[in-house]
Amino acid sequence: MRSSGGKESRGITPNRLSLKRVQEFLADQPLVIGKELLFFASVDSTNTMAFERAAGRSDGLIILADSQTAGRGRRGRQWLSPSGSNLYMTILMKPSLLPEDAPILTLMAAVSATSAIKNLTTIPASIKWPNDIMVGERKLGGILTEVKVRGNQILWAAIGIGINVNITAKRFPEDIRPYATSMRHETGRVQSRTLVVIEILKELDSWYRILLAKGKEPLFSRWLIESSTIGRNVRVTVGRASFVGVAEGIDDTGMLMLRLRNDSIKKISSGDVVLLREATA
Ligand code: BTN
């Protein structure tokens, strides 16, 4: 655990999720996202709830919950979601993107969450492709983007963001304890969930506007800066197959470009990345 603290919590009671404060922030800002916010003390999953509440909503509905009873991670994994400590939020968006461009939304949320954490604290957060928010080799948060498609268009995208804010190490199950961390654990002090929510929404709104106005280039450049994957020797597991090589970059749909030992490039749309210490050559 690092001893350096986060920045001042600006008069907000640490850990209490102040809905009022989030609503005031949303009312004060002409944001594209967040015209409506729904808060639940407990839901099965904020992503599921977002789809259930999608009918008739505009772009940018926010679903925020204090706890989830069936929080999901990628590949059907469970996402630990106890009450009173972490952040579970889904933004429902109607982007005019093709279904194959959906990973861009994950990259956008990962950039936004990482930037927000760095704006608020001295935590050296980085992104492990495609959706992990990391501190070194420990996971601090993750993004789960799920889409409903009609024809060749995304009808709705639920961008789910989970950040371990104040959970203590002893509350992680033993099998994930060595690989998980929280903002509190990293800074040695309780962090304001309210400020984390607000900062992520600010960043997300700003990156969404940039995406709409300038396309994906600026977002991809920033993703590369925040990434801890690119340039590294990695093993990528895709189902039962695994590939070892150098992560060279991402293509224009967010697929990982892996240079294999035979020097060919393999593009991977989804998989689990392990950073390798040894050279692969
Ligand atoms: C992952 O790293 O596998 C993705 C984790 C995503 C967790 C968040 S918490 C809010 C939203 N609701 C869910 O059920 N999952 C996402």
Coordinates of C-alpha atoms and ligand atoms in Angstrom, one line a residue:
M1 CA 0.0 0.0 0.0
R2 CA 1.4 3.4 -0.9
S3 CA 1.2 6.0 1.9
S4 CA 0.8 9.2 -0.2
G5 CA -2.8 10.5 0.1
G6 CA -5.3 11.6 -2.4
K7 CA -6.2 15.3 -2.9
E8 CA -8.5 17.0 -0.4
S9 CA -12.0 15.7 -0.5
R10 CA -13.4 19.3 -0.7
G11 CA -15.8 19.1 2.2
I12 CA -17.6 16.0 1.1
T13 CA -18.1 13.3 3.7
P14 CA -15.8 10.5 2.6
N15 CA -17.5 7.4 1.3
R16 CA -21.1 8.6 1.6
L17 CA -22.5 8.7 -1.9
S18 CA -24.3 12.0 -2.1
L19 CA -26.9 11.8 -4.8
K20 CA -27.8 15.4 -4.2
R21 CA -24.3 16.5 -4.9
V22 CA -24.2 14.5 -8.2
Q23 CA -27.6 15.9 -9.2
E24 CA -26.4 19.4 -8.5
F25 CA -23.4 18.8 -10.6
L26 CA -25.5 17.5 -13.5
A27 CA -27.9 20.4 -13.2
D28 CA -25.1 23.0 -13.4
Q29 CA -23.4 21.5 -16.5
P30 CA -24.7 21.4 -20.0
L31 CA -23.7 17.8 -20.3
V32 CA -24.6 15.5 -23.2
I33 CA -24.8 12.6 -20.8
G34 CA -26.7 12.6 -17.5
K35 CA -29.9 14.4 -18.4
E36 CA -31.5 11.8 -16.2
L37 CA -30.1 9.8 -13.3
L38 CA -31.7 6.9 -11.5
F39 CA -30.3 5.7 -8.2
F40 CA -30.9 2.3 -6.6
A41 CA -29.8 1.1 -3.2
S42 CA -29.5 -2.3 -4.7
V43 CA -30.0 -3.8 -8.2
D44 CA -29.1 -7.0 -9.8
S45 CA -26.8 -5.3 -12.3
T46 CA -26.8 -1.6 -13.4
N47 CA -26.3 -2.8 -17.0
T48 CA -29.4 -5.0 -16.8
M49 CA -31.4 -2.1 -15.2
A50 CA -30.2 0.3 -17.9
F51 CA -31.6 -2.0 -20.7
E52 CA -34.8 -2.5 -18.7
R53 CA -35.3 1.3 -18.4
A54 CA -34.2 2.1 -22.0
A55 CA -37.6 2.5 -23.6
G56 CA -38.4 6.2 -24.3
R57 CA -35.1 7.5 -22.8
S58 CA -32.7 9.9 -24.3
D59 CA -29.0 9.5 -24.8
G60 CA -27.0 9.4 -21.6
L61 CA -29.3 8.0 -18.9
I62 CA -27.2 7.2 -15.8
I63 CA -28.0 4.3 -13.5
L64 CA -26.1 4.4 -10.2
A65 CA -26.3 1.8 -7.5
D66 CA -24.9 1.4 -4.0
S67 CA -24.8 -2.4 -4.4
Q68 CA -25.4 -5.1 -7.0
T69 CA -26.7 -8.6 -6.3
A70 CA -25.6 -10.0 -9.7
G71 CA -22.8 -7.6 -10.9
R72 CA -21.2 -8.9 -14.0
G73 CA -17.8 -8.7 -15.4
R74 CA -16.6 -9.7 -18.9
R75 CA -17.1 -13.3 -20.0
G76 CA -19.8 -14.0 -17.5
R77 CA -17.6 -13.4 -14.5
Q78 CA -19.1 -12.1 -11.3
W79 CA -18.3 -8.5 -10.2
L80 CA -18.0 -8.2 -6.5
S81 CA -20.5 -5.4 -5.5
P82 CA -20.9 -4.9 -1.8
S83 CA -22.8 -1.9 -0.5
G84 CA -21.3 1.2 1.0
S85 CA -17.9 1.1 -0.6
N86 CA -17.6 1.0 -4.3
L87 CA -18.8 2.5 -7.6
Y88 CA -21.3 0.8 -9.8
M89 CA -22.6 2.9 -12.7
T90 CA -24.0 2.4 -16.2
I91 CA -24.4 5.1 -18.8
L92 CA -26.9 4.2 -21.5
M93 CA -26.0 5.7 -24.8
K94 CA -27.4 5.8 -28.3
P95 CA -24.3 6.5 -30.4
S96 CA -24.5 6.4 -34.1
L97 CA -21.9 3.7 -34.4
L98 CA -21.8 0.4 -36.2
P99 CA -21.9 -2.7 -34.0
E100 CA -18.3 -3.5 -34.8
D101 CA -17.3 -0.1 -33.4
A102 CA -18.7 -0.9 -29.9
P103 CA -15.2 -1.5 -28.4
I104 CA -14.6 2.2 -28.9
L105 CA -17.1 2.8 -26.1
T106 CA -15.1 0.6 -23.8
L107 CA -11.9 2.4 -24.6
M108 CA -13.7 5.7 -24.1
A109 CA -15.0 4.7 -20.6
A110 CA -11.6 3.2 -19.7
V111 CA -9.8 6.5 -20.6
S112 CA -12.4 8.5 -18.7
A113 CA -12.2 6.4 -15.6
T114 CA -8.4 6.3 -15.6
S115 CA -8.2 10.1 -16.1
A116 CA -10.8 10.7 -13.3
I117 CA -8.8 8.6 -10.9
K118 CA -5.6 10.5 -11.8
N119 CA -7.3 13.9 -11.5
L120 CA -8.5 13.0 -7.9
T121 CA -5.5 11.2 -6.6
T122 CA -1.9 10.3 -7.2
I123 CA -2.7 6.7 -8.0
P124 CA -0.7 5.7 -11.2
A125 CA -3.7 4.0 -12.8
S126 CA -3.3 2.5 -16.3
I127 CA -5.4 0.6 -18.8
K128 CA -4.9 -3.1 -19.6
W129 CA -6.5 -3.9 -22.9
P130 CA -9.4 -4.1 -23.4
N131 CA -11.2 -3.0 -20.2
D132 CA -9.2 -3.3 -17.1
I133 CA -8.2 -0.3 -14.9
M134 CA -5.0 -1.3 -13.2
V135 CA -2.5 -0.2 -10.7
G136 CA 0.6 -2.2 -11.6
E137 CA -0.6 -5.7 -11.8
R138 CA -3.7 -5.3 -9.6
K139 CA -7.1 -4.6 -10.9
L140 CA -8.8 -1.4 -9.6
G141 CA -11.8 -1.4 -11.9
G142 CA -13.3 -2.6 -15.1
I143 CA -15.7 -1.7 -17.9
L144 CA -18.4 -3.8 -19.4
T145 CA -20.0 -2.5 -22.5
E146 CA -23.1 -4.4 -23.8
V147 CA -25.1 -3.4 -26.9
K148 CA -28.5 -4.0 -28.3
V149 CA -28.3 -4.0 -32.1
R150 CA -30.9 -3.4 -34.8
G151 CA -29.9 -4.1 -38.3
N152 CA -26.5 -2.6 -38.8
Q153 CA -26.8 0.0 -36.0
I154 CA -26.3 0.1 -32.3
L155 CA -29.7 0.7 -30.8
W156 CA -28.5 1.1 -27.2
A157 CA -25.1 0.7 -25.6
A158 CA -24.9 0.1 -21.8
I159 CA -21.5 1.2 -20.6
G160 CA -21.0 -0.3 -17.2
I161 CA -18.2 1.1 -15.0
G162 CA -17.1 -0.6 -11.7
I163 CA -14.4 1.0 -9.6
N164 CA -13.1 -0.4 -6.3
V165 CA -13.2 2.8 -4.3
N166 CA -13.1 2.0 -0.6
I167 CA -13.3 -1.8 -0.3
T168 CA -10.5 -3.1 2.0
A169 CA -8.2 -5.9 1.0
K170 CA -9.6 -8.3 3.6
R171 CA -13.1 -8.1 1.9
F172 CA -11.8 -9.5 -1.4
P173 CA -12.2 -13.2 -1.7
E174 CA -8.8 -14.9 -1.0
D175 CA -8.4 -16.1 -4.6
I176 CA -8.5 -12.6 -6.1
R177 CA -6.9 -10.7 -3.2
P178 CA -3.4 -10.7 -4.7
Y179 CA -4.7 -9.3 -8.0
A180 CA -7.2 -6.7 -6.8
T181 CA -6.9 -3.3 -5.2
S182 CA -9.0 -0.2 -4.3
M183 CA -8.5 3.5 -4.3
R184 CA -8.5 3.4 -0.5
H185 CA -5.9 0.7 -0.5
E186 CA -3.6 2.6 -2.9
T187 CA -3.8 5.9 -1.1
G188 CA -4.2 4.8 2.5
R189 CA -7.3 6.9 3.0
V190 CA -11.1 6.7 2.4
Q191 CA -12.0 8.3 -1.0
S192 CA -15.2 10.2 -1.8
R193 CA -17.4 8.1 -4.0
T194 CA -19.4 11.2 -4.9
L195 CA -16.3 12.9 -6.3
V196 CA -15.3 9.8 -8.2
V197 CA -18.7 9.6 -9.8
I198 CA -18.7 13.3 -10.7
E199 CA -15.1 13.2 -12.1
I200 CA -15.9 10.2 -14.3
L201 CA -19.0 11.8 -15.7
K202 CA -17.0 15.0 -16.5
E203 CA -14.4 13.0 -18.3
L204 CA -16.9 10.8 -20.1
D205 CA -18.9 13.7 -21.3
S206 CA -15.8 15.5 -22.5
W207 CA -14.5 12.4 -24.4
Y208 CA -18.0 11.7 -25.9
R209 CA -18.1 15.2 -27.3
I210 CA -14.6 14.8 -28.7
L211 CA -15.6 11.5 -30.3
L212 CA -18.8 13.1 -31.8
A213 CA -16.9 16.2 -33.1
K214 CA -13.5 14.8 -34.1
G215 CA -13.9 11.1 -34.5
K216 CA -11.9 8.4 -32.7
E217 CA -8.3 9.6 -33.4
P218 CA -7.9 11.8 -30.3
L219 CA -9.4 9.1 -28.1
F220 CA -7.2 6.4 -29.5
S221 CA -4.1 8.6 -28.9
R222 CA -5.0 9.2 -25.3
W223 CA -5.8 5.5 -24.8
L224 CA -2.3 4.7 -26.0
I225 CA -0.8 7.1 -23.5
E226 CA -2.8 5.5 -20.6
S227 CA -2.3 1.9 -21.7
S228 CA 0.1 -0.4 -19.9
T229 CA -0.3 -3.1 -22.6
I230 CA 1.1 -1.6 -25.7
G231 CA 4.8 -2.3 -26.4
R232 CA 4.8 -5.2 -23.9
N233 CA 5.3 -8.9 -24.3
V234 CA 1.9 -10.5 -23.5
R235 CA 0.0 -13.7 -23.5
V236 CA -3.6 -13.3 -24.8
T237 CA -6.1 -16.1 -24.0
V238 CA -9.1 -16.3 -26.3
G239 CA -11.3 -19.1 -25.3
R240 CA -9.1 -22.2 -25.3
A241 CA -6.4 -20.7 -27.5
S242 CA -3.6 -18.5 -26.3
F243 CA -1.2 -16.3 -28.3
V244 CA 2.1 -14.9 -27.2
G245 CA 3.7 -11.9 -28.8
V246 CA 4.3 -8.1 -28.5
A247 CA 1.2 -5.9 -28.2
E248 CA 1.9 -3.5 -31.0
G249 CA -1.2 -1.3 -30.9
I250 CA -4.9 -1.2 -31.5
D251 CA -6.6 -1.0 -34.9
D252 CA -9.3 1.6 -35.7
T253 CA -12.0 -0.6 -34.2
G254 CA -10.1 -1.1 -30.9
M255 CA -8.8 -4.6 -31.8
L256 CA -5.5 -5.6 -30.3
M257 CA -2.7 -6.0 -32.8
L258 CA -0.4 -8.7 -31.6
R259 CA 3.0 -9.3 -33.3
L260 CA 3.5 -13.1 -33.1
R261 CA 6.9 -14.8 -33.0
N262 CA 6.6 -15.6 -36.7
D263 CA 6.4 -11.8 -37.2
S264 CA 2.8 -11.9 -38.5
I265 CA 0.2 -9.7 -36.9
K266 CA -2.9 -11.2 -35.3
K267 CA -5.8 -9.0 -34.6
I268 CA -7.8 -9.9 -31.5
S269 CA -11.3 -8.5 -30.6
S270 CA -11.6 -9.9 -27.1
G271 CA -9.4 -11.9 -24.7
D272 CA -7.6 -11.9 -21.4
V273 CA -4.1 -10.3 -21.4
V274 CA -1.3 -11.3 -19.1
L275 CA 1.8 -9.1 -19.2
L276 CA 4.9 -11.2 -19.5
R277 CA 8.2 -10.2 -17.9
E278 CA 10.5 -12.2 -20.2
A279 CA 11.2 -11.3 -23.8
T280 CA 9.3 -13.5 -26.3
A281 CA 11.9 -13.5 -29.0
Ligands
BTN1 C1 -14.7 -6.5 -16.0 O1 -13.6 -6.0 -15.6 O2 -14.9 -7.7 -16.3 C2 -15.9 -5.6 -16.1 C3 -16.5 -5.2 -14.8 C4 -17.7 -4.2 -15.0 C5 -18.4 -4.0 -13.7 C6 -19.5 -3.0 -13.8 S1 -20.2 -2.5 -12.2 C7 -21.4 -1.6 -13.1 C8 -21.8 -2.4 -14.2 N1 -22.9 -3.4 -13.9 C9 -22.4 -4.6 -14.0 O3 -23.1 -5.7 -13.7 N2 -21.2 -4.6 -14.4 C10 -20.7 -3.3 -14.7

